[in-house]
């Protein structure tokens, strides 16, 4: 494919297309779009046209495109807003492409609600993880627009928000926006069944933000044992040493109560946090504490890290080792094998033996290791914070 036109459509059957778009359609021969687009536009297509239906898998559709020099493609709303134009650009970087957008669904919903949306944070959940919505909630964004799909529905979104204590938003749902017969707009109703396509806007009623530096006693603890948590001053110094503002993926090995993972997620909502713990109790502790402190999106995994399959984990550029179960060398080797080039490992040593072991093993692995701080909290033994790069 050398050239394509991508034309944005709403769900309206009362088309109002510009003369330029009408000319492109009348001169076209090969067209593409979803079934819904074909229903809307079919009466305006020239005779003997070829239609390529956009279905899953998209790779098959793109393969068909290769056999045609020029295409006219129909997409929903603004094709450059989480839309099909981005897929075409990635797959055919040299293509001559011209886009004719219309309002996207979140714009249409904002218009119907008379909401000023110039500062609206947008999150597409269509075939995507929860990451951007989680980030927006933790940041306390005033207005959040979400594109949904058949799995991440208004009901699922509402349930997730309330699981983590985000009951501070009003949710508005728009269904079949632009369709004169089917369009429906209103506040979220848990008893209602919502038709697709739909989208939502969350409008904040009050701000919920959790300060970092959470007191130790506020966490649910392992069997109530106050020693089984990285103390708050040490936790803050360790997070500083990890330099997470510039990182993308953080691993917390031996998370126990989840305090380090939770503080990391609250301070850096963009961060992908993967946490590992050998104790079965860790799963409930992480769930209870992440709900209490409004920290969704932490991927907690239970089992022996050294024997765990980590092939599906996002590779880390920062790692905190809070526990190693007597297998420091095995843990460090496994981490070093997946750590990004400039990534770092932070370790809190409670004894001369563990300090010497961390030094010798990381140096053996070709890393640069340094002592950053030594901290004593509440009369406990000094803790040495170390970092290997």
Coordinates of C-alpha atoms in Angstrom, one line a residue:
X1 CA 0.0 0.0 0.0
X2 CA 1.4 3.3 -1.1
X3 CA -1.5 5.7 -0.4
X4 CA -4.5 5.7 1.9
X5 CA -7.3 8.0 3.1
X6 CA -8.7 7.4 6.6
X7 CA -12.1 8.8 7.2
X8 CA -13.6 9.1 10.7
X9 CA -17.2 8.3 11.2
X10 CA -19.6 8.6 14.1
X11 CA -22.5 6.1 14.6
X12 CA -24.8 8.6 12.9
X13 CA -26.6 7.3 9.8
X14 CA -27.2 10.9 8.7
X15 CA -23.8 11.5 7.1
X16 CA -22.5 15.0 6.6
X17 CA -19.3 14.6 4.6
X18 CA -17.2 17.3 3.1
X19 CA -17.0 17.7 -0.7
X20 CA -13.4 16.5 -0.6
X21 CA -14.3 13.3 1.3
X22 CA -17.2 12.7 -1.1
X23 CA -14.8 13.0 -4.1
X24 CA -12.4 10.6 -2.5
X25 CA -15.2 8.0 -2.0
X26 CA -16.6 8.4 -5.5
X27 CA -13.1 7.9 -7.0
X28 CA -12.2 4.9 -4.8
X29 CA -12.2 1.3 -5.6
X30 CA -10.9 -0.6 -2.5
X31 CA -12.5 0.3 0.8
X32 CA -12.0 -1.0 4.3
X33 CA -13.6 -0.7 7.8
X34 CA -15.6 -2.5 10.4
X35 CA -19.0 -4.1 9.8
X36 CA -20.6 -1.1 11.6
X37 CA -18.8 1.3 9.2
X38 CA -20.0 -0.7 6.2
X39 CA -23.6 -0.4 7.3
X40 CA -23.3 3.3 7.6
X41 CA -21.5 4.0 4.4
X42 CA -22.5 1.2 2.0
X43 CA -25.2 3.3 0.1
X44 CA -22.5 5.9 -0.8
X45 CA -19.9 3.5 -2.2
X46 CA -19.4 3.3 -6.0
X47 CA -20.5 0.2 -7.9
X48 CA -18.2 -2.8 -8.1
X49 CA -16.2 -1.7 -5.0
X50 CA -14.0 -4.1 -3.0
X51 CA -14.5 -4.1 0.8
X52 CA -11.9 -5.4 3.2
X53 CA -13.5 -6.1 6.6
X54 CA -11.5 -5.1 9.6
X55 CA -11.6 -8.0 12.0
X56 CA -9.3 -9.9 14.4
X57 CA -6.5 -10.7 13.8
X58 CA -5.5 -7.3 12.5
X59 CA -2.3 -8.8 10.9
X60 CA -4.5 -10.7 8.4
X61 CA -6.2 -7.4 7.4
X62 CA -2.9 -5.6 7.1
X63 CA -1.6 -8.4 4.9
X64 CA -4.5 -7.8 2.5
X65 CA -3.7 -4.1 2.4
X66 CA -0.3 -5.0 0.9
X67 CA -1.9 -6.1 -2.3
X68 CA -3.5 -2.7 -3.1
X69 CA -1.8 0.5 -4.1
X70 CA -4.5 2.8 -2.7
X71 CA -7.2 2.4 -0.1
X72 CA -10.0 4.3 1.5
X73 CA -10.4 3.3 5.1
X74 CA -13.3 4.1 7.5
X75 CA -12.6 4.3 11.2
X76 CA -14.5 5.5 14.3
X77 CA -14.2 9.1 15.5
X78 CA -10.7 10.6 15.2
X79 CA -8.6 7.8 13.6
X80 CA -5.5 9.3 15.3
X81 CA -7.0 9.1 18.8
X82 CA -6.3 5.6 19.9
X83 CA -7.5 4.8 16.4
X84 CA -6.8 2.7 13.4
X85 CA -4.6 5.4 11.8
X86 CA -1.9 4.7 14.4
X87 CA -1.9 1.0 13.4
X88 CA -1.6 1.9 9.7
X89 CA 1.3 4.2 10.5
X90 CA 3.2 1.6 12.4
X91 CA 2.6 -1.1 9.8
X92 CA 3.3 1.1 6.7
X93 CA 5.7 3.8 7.8
X94 CA 6.2 5.1 4.3
X95 CA 2.6 5.3 3.3
X96 CA 1.1 8.6 2.1
X97 CA -1.8 9.0 4.5
X98 CA -4.4 11.7 4.8
X99 CA -6.8 11.6 7.8
X100 CA -10.3 13.2 7.9
X101 CA -11.4 13.1 11.6
X102 CA -14.7 13.6 13.2
X103 CA -15.4 14.0 17.0
X104 CA -14.2 11.0 19.0
X105 CA -16.6 9.3 21.4
X106 CA -15.2 11.0 24.5
X107 CA -15.6 14.4 22.9
X108 CA -19.2 13.6 22.0
X109 CA -20.0 12.5 25.5
X110 CA -18.4 15.7 27.0
X111 CA -20.4 17.8 24.6
X112 CA -23.7 16.0 25.6
X113 CA -22.8 16.6 29.3
X114 CA -21.7 20.3 28.7
X115 CA -18.3 19.4 30.3
X116 CA -15.2 21.5 29.5
X117 CA -12.8 18.7 28.6
X118 CA -9.6 20.7 27.8
X119 CA -7.8 19.1 30.8
X120 CA -9.4 15.7 30.6
X121 CA -7.0 12.8 31.1
X122 CA -7.8 10.0 28.6
X123 CA -7.3 6.3 29.1
X124 CA -8.1 3.6 26.5
X125 CA -9.0 0.3 28.1
X126 CA -9.9 -1.2 24.7
X127 CA -7.7 -4.4 24.6
X128 CA -5.3 -2.7 27.0
X129 CA -4.4 -3.2 30.7
X130 CA -5.6 -1.0 33.6
X131 CA -2.4 1.0 33.8
X132 CA -3.5 4.4 32.5
X133 CA -6.7 4.4 34.6
X134 CA -4.8 3.3 37.7
X135 CA -2.3 6.1 37.1
X136 CA -5.0 8.7 36.7
X137 CA -6.8 7.6 39.9
X138 CA -3.6 7.7 41.9
X139 CA -2.7 11.1 40.5
X140 CA -6.1 12.4 41.4
X141 CA -7.0 13.6 37.9
X142 CA -10.1 15.9 38.0
X143 CA -11.7 14.5 34.8
X144 CA -10.9 11.1 33.3
X145 CA -12.3 9.8 30.0
X146 CA -12.2 6.0 29.4
X147 CA -12.7 4.0 26.2
X148 CA -14.1 0.6 27.2
X149 CA -14.4 -2.8 25.6
X150 CA -16.4 -6.0 26.2
X151 CA -14.2 -7.0 29.2
X152 CA -13.5 -3.6 30.8
X153 CA -17.1 -2.5 30.9
X154 CA -18.6 0.4 33.0
X155 CA -19.5 -2.3 35.7
X156 CA -15.9 -3.7 35.8
X157 CA -14.4 -0.2 35.9
X158 CA -16.8 0.9 38.8
X159 CA -16.0 -2.3 40.7
X160 CA -12.2 -1.8 40.4
X161 CA -12.4 1.8 41.5
X162 CA -14.4 0.9 44.6
X163 CA -12.2 -2.0 45.4
X164 CA -9.3 0.4 45.9
X165 CA -11.4 3.1 47.6
X166 CA -12.0 5.5 44.7
X167 CA -15.6 6.3 45.5
X168 CA -14.9 10.0 44.8
X169 CA -16.0 10.2 41.2
X170 CA -19.3 10.5 39.4
X171 CA -19.4 8.2 36.4
X172 CA -21.2 9.1 33.2
X173 CA -21.8 6.5 30.5
X174 CA -22.5 7.2 26.8
X175 CA -23.8 4.4 24.6
X176 CA -24.0 4.3 20.8
X177 CA -23.0 8.0 20.6
X178 CA -24.1 9.6 17.4
X179 CA -26.7 6.9 16.6
X180 CA -30.0 8.7 16.4
X181 CA -32.0 5.6 17.5
X182 CA -29.8 4.0 20.0
X183 CA -27.9 6.8 21.7
X184 CA -28.2 6.8 25.5
X185 CA -26.4 9.0 28.1
X186 CA -26.6 9.1 31.9
X187 CA -25.1 8.6 35.2
X188 CA -23.8 5.1 36.0
X189 CA -26.5 2.7 37.2
X190 CA -25.2 -0.6 38.6
X191 CA -28.5 -2.3 37.8
X192 CA -28.4 -1.4 34.1
X193 CA -27.1 -3.5 31.2
X194 CA -24.9 -1.3 28.9
X195 CA -24.8 -1.9 25.2
X196 CA -21.7 -1.5 23.1
X197 CA -20.0 0.6 22.0
X198 CA -19.9 2.8 25.1
X199 CA -17.4 5.1 26.8
X200 CA -17.3 6.8 30.2
X201 CA -16.3 10.0 31.8
X202 CA -15.3 10.2 35.5
X203 CA -15.8 13.6 37.2
X204 CA -14.1 14.0 40.5
X205 CA -16.3 15.1 43.5
X206 CA -13.5 15.2 46.1
X207 CA -9.8 14.5 46.1
X208 CA -8.3 11.3 47.5
X209 CA -4.5 11.3 47.7
X210 CA -2.4 9.1 49.9
X211 CA 0.7 10.8 51.2
X212 CA 3.9 8.8 50.9
X213 CA 5.9 8.1 54.1
X214 CA 3.1 6.0 55.5
X215 CA 3.5 5.2 59.2
X216 CA 4.5 1.6 59.8
X217 CA 1.7 1.0 62.2
X218 CA -0.9 1.9 59.5
X219 CA 0.0 -1.2 57.5
X220 CA -1.6 -4.6 58.0
X221 CA 1.4 -6.6 59.3
X222 CA 2.5 -10.2 59.0
X223 CA 1.1 -11.9 62.2
X224 CA 1.1 -8.4 63.8
X225 CA 5.0 -8.5 63.9
X226 CA 6.3 -4.9 63.7
X227 CA 9.7 -6.1 62.7
X228 CA 8.4 -7.7 59.5
X229 CA 8.3 -4.4 57.6
X230 CA 10.9 -2.1 56.1
X231 CA 10.7 0.8 58.5
X232 CA 9.4 4.1 57.1
X233 CA 12.7 6.1 57.2
X234 CA 14.6 3.2 55.6
X235 CA 11.8 2.7 53.1
X236 CA 12.0 6.4 52.0
X237 CA 15.8 6.2 51.7
X238 CA 15.6 3.0 49.7
X239 CA 13.0 4.5 47.3
X240 CA 15.3 7.5 46.8
X241 CA 18.2 5.2 46.1
X242 CA 16.2 3.4 43.4
X243 CA 15.7 6.7 41.4
X244 CA 12.3 5.5 40.2
X245 CA 11.2 8.8 38.5
X246 CA 13.1 7.8 35.4
X247 CA 12.3 4.0 35.6
X248 CA 9.6 2.1 33.9
X249 CA 9.6 -1.3 35.6
X250 CA 10.3 -2.0 39.3
X251 CA 10.6 -5.4 41.0
X252 CA 10.2 -5.8 44.8
X253 CA 11.6 -9.1 45.9
X254 CA 10.5 -10.3 49.3
X255 CA 7.6 -7.8 49.7
X256 CA 6.0 -9.2 52.9
X257 CA 3.6 -6.5 53.8
X258 CA 3.9 -4.8 50.4
X259 CA 5.0 -1.5 52.0
X260 CA 7.8 -0.7 49.5
X261 CA 5.7 -1.7 46.4
X262 CA 2.8 0.5 47.7
X263 CA 4.9 3.5 48.4
X264 CA 6.6 3.1 45.0
X265 CA 3.3 3.0 43.2
X266 CA 1.9 6.0 45.1
X267 CA 4.9 8.1 44.5
X268 CA 5.4 7.0 40.8
X269 CA 2.0 6.0 39.4
X270 CA 3.5 5.5 35.9
X271 CA 5.6 2.6 37.3
X272 CA 4.9 -1.0 36.5
X273 CA 5.4 -2.7 39.8
X274 CA 5.9 -6.5 40.1
X275 CA 6.3 -7.9 43.6
X276 CA 7.5 -11.3 44.7
X277 CA 7.0 -13.1 48.1
X278 CA 7.6 -16.7 49.2
X279 CA 5.0 -16.7 52.0
X280 CA 1.4 -17.5 51.1
X281 CA 0.2 -14.9 53.5
X282 CA 1.8 -12.2 51.4
X283 CA -1.0 -12.4 48.8
X284 CA -3.7 -11.3 51.3
X285 CA -1.4 -8.8 52.9
X286 CA -0.6 -7.1 49.6
X287 CA -4.3 -7.0 48.7
X288 CA -5.4 -5.6 52.0
X289 CA -2.7 -2.9 52.1
X290 CA -3.0 -1.9 48.5
X291 CA -6.7 -1.5 48.9
X292 CA -6.3 0.5 52.2
X293 CA -3.8 2.9 50.6
X294 CA -5.5 3.2 47.2
X295 CA -2.7 1.6 45.2
X296 CA -4.1 -0.5 42.3
X297 CA -2.0 -2.1 39.7
X298 CA 0.6 -4.0 41.7
X299 CA 1.3 -7.5 40.2
X300 CA 1.9 -9.7 43.3
X301 CA 3.4 -13.1 42.8
X302 CA 3.7 -15.8 45.4
X303 CA 6.4 -18.5 45.4
X304 CA 10.2 -19.1 45.6
X305 CA 11.7 -16.4 43.4
X306 CA 14.6 -18.6 42.4
X307 CA 12.3 -21.3 41.0
X308 CA 9.7 -18.9 39.6
X309 CA 8.9 -18.5 35.9
X310 CA 9.5 -14.8 35.2
X311 CA 9.3 -14.9 31.4
X312 CA 6.1 -12.9 31.3
X313 CA 7.2 -10.2 33.7
X314 CA 8.2 -6.8 32.3
X315 CA 12.0 -6.7 32.6
X316 CA 13.1 -4.5 35.4
X317 CA 15.3 -1.4 35.4
X318 CA 15.1 -1.1 39.3
X319 CA 15.0 -3.9 41.9
X320 CA 14.6 -3.8 45.6
X321 CA 15.6 -6.9 47.6
X322 CA 13.8 -7.0 50.8
X323 CA 14.3 -10.7 51.4
X324 CA 16.3 -13.5 49.7
X325 CA 15.6 -16.6 51.8
X326 CA 19.2 -17.5 52.3
X327 CA 19.8 -17.6 48.5
X328 CA 21.4 -14.2 47.9
X329 CA 23.7 -15.4 45.1
X330 CA 20.9 -17.2 43.2
X331 CA 18.6 -14.2 43.5
X332 CA 21.3 -11.7 42.3
X333 CA 22.3 -13.9 39.4
X334 CA 18.7 -14.2 38.3
X335 CA 18.1 -10.5 38.6
X336 CA 21.3 -9.6 36.9
X337 CA 20.4 -11.7 33.9
X338 CA 17.2 -9.6 33.2
X339 CA 18.2 -6.2 34.6
X340 CA 18.3 -3.4 32.0
X341 CA 21.8 -2.0 31.0
X342 CA 21.7 1.0 33.4
X343 CA 19.4 -0.7 36.0
X344 CA 20.1 -0.8 39.7
X345 CA 19.6 -3.1 42.7
X346 CA 19.0 -1.7 46.2
X347 CA 19.6 -3.9 49.2
X348 CA 19.2 -3.2 52.9
X349 CA 21.9 -5.0 54.9
X350 CA 21.2 -5.8 58.6
X351 CA 24.6 -7.5 59.3
X352 CA 28.2 -7.4 58.3
X353 CA 27.8 -10.8 56.8
X354 CA 25.0 -9.8 54.4
X355 CA 26.8 -6.6 53.6
X356 CA 30.0 -8.4 52.6
X357 CA 28.0 -11.0 50.6
X358 CA 26.2 -8.4 48.6
X359 CA 29.5 -6.6 47.9
X360 CA 31.3 -9.7 46.8
X361 CA 28.5 -11.2 44.7
X362 CA 27.6 -8.0 42.8
X363 CA 31.3 -7.3 42.1
X364 CA 31.7 -10.8 40.9
X365 CA 28.8 -10.2 38.5
X366 CA 30.5 -7.1 37.1
X367 CA 28.4 -4.5 38.9
X368 CA 29.5 -1.3 40.6
X369 CA 28.4 -1.3 44.2
X370 CA 28.3 1.4 46.8
X371 CA 27.1 2.1 50.3
X372 CA 24.7 5.0 50.4
X373 CA 23.4 5.3 54.0
X374 CA 23.5 3.7 57.4
X375 CA 20.3 4.3 59.4
X376 CA 19.3 3.4 62.9
X377 CA 15.5 3.4 63.7
X378 CA 14.0 3.2 67.2
X379 CA 17.1 1.7 68.8
X380 CA 17.1 -1.3 66.4
X381 CA 20.3 -2.5 64.7
X382 CA 21.8 -0.2 62.1
X383 CA 20.6 -0.8 58.5
X384 CA 23.0 -0.2 55.6
X385 CA 21.5 0.8 52.3
X386 CA 23.5 -0.4 49.4
X387 CA 23.1 0.0 45.6
X388 CA 24.6 -2.0 42.8
X389 CA 24.5 -0.7 39.2

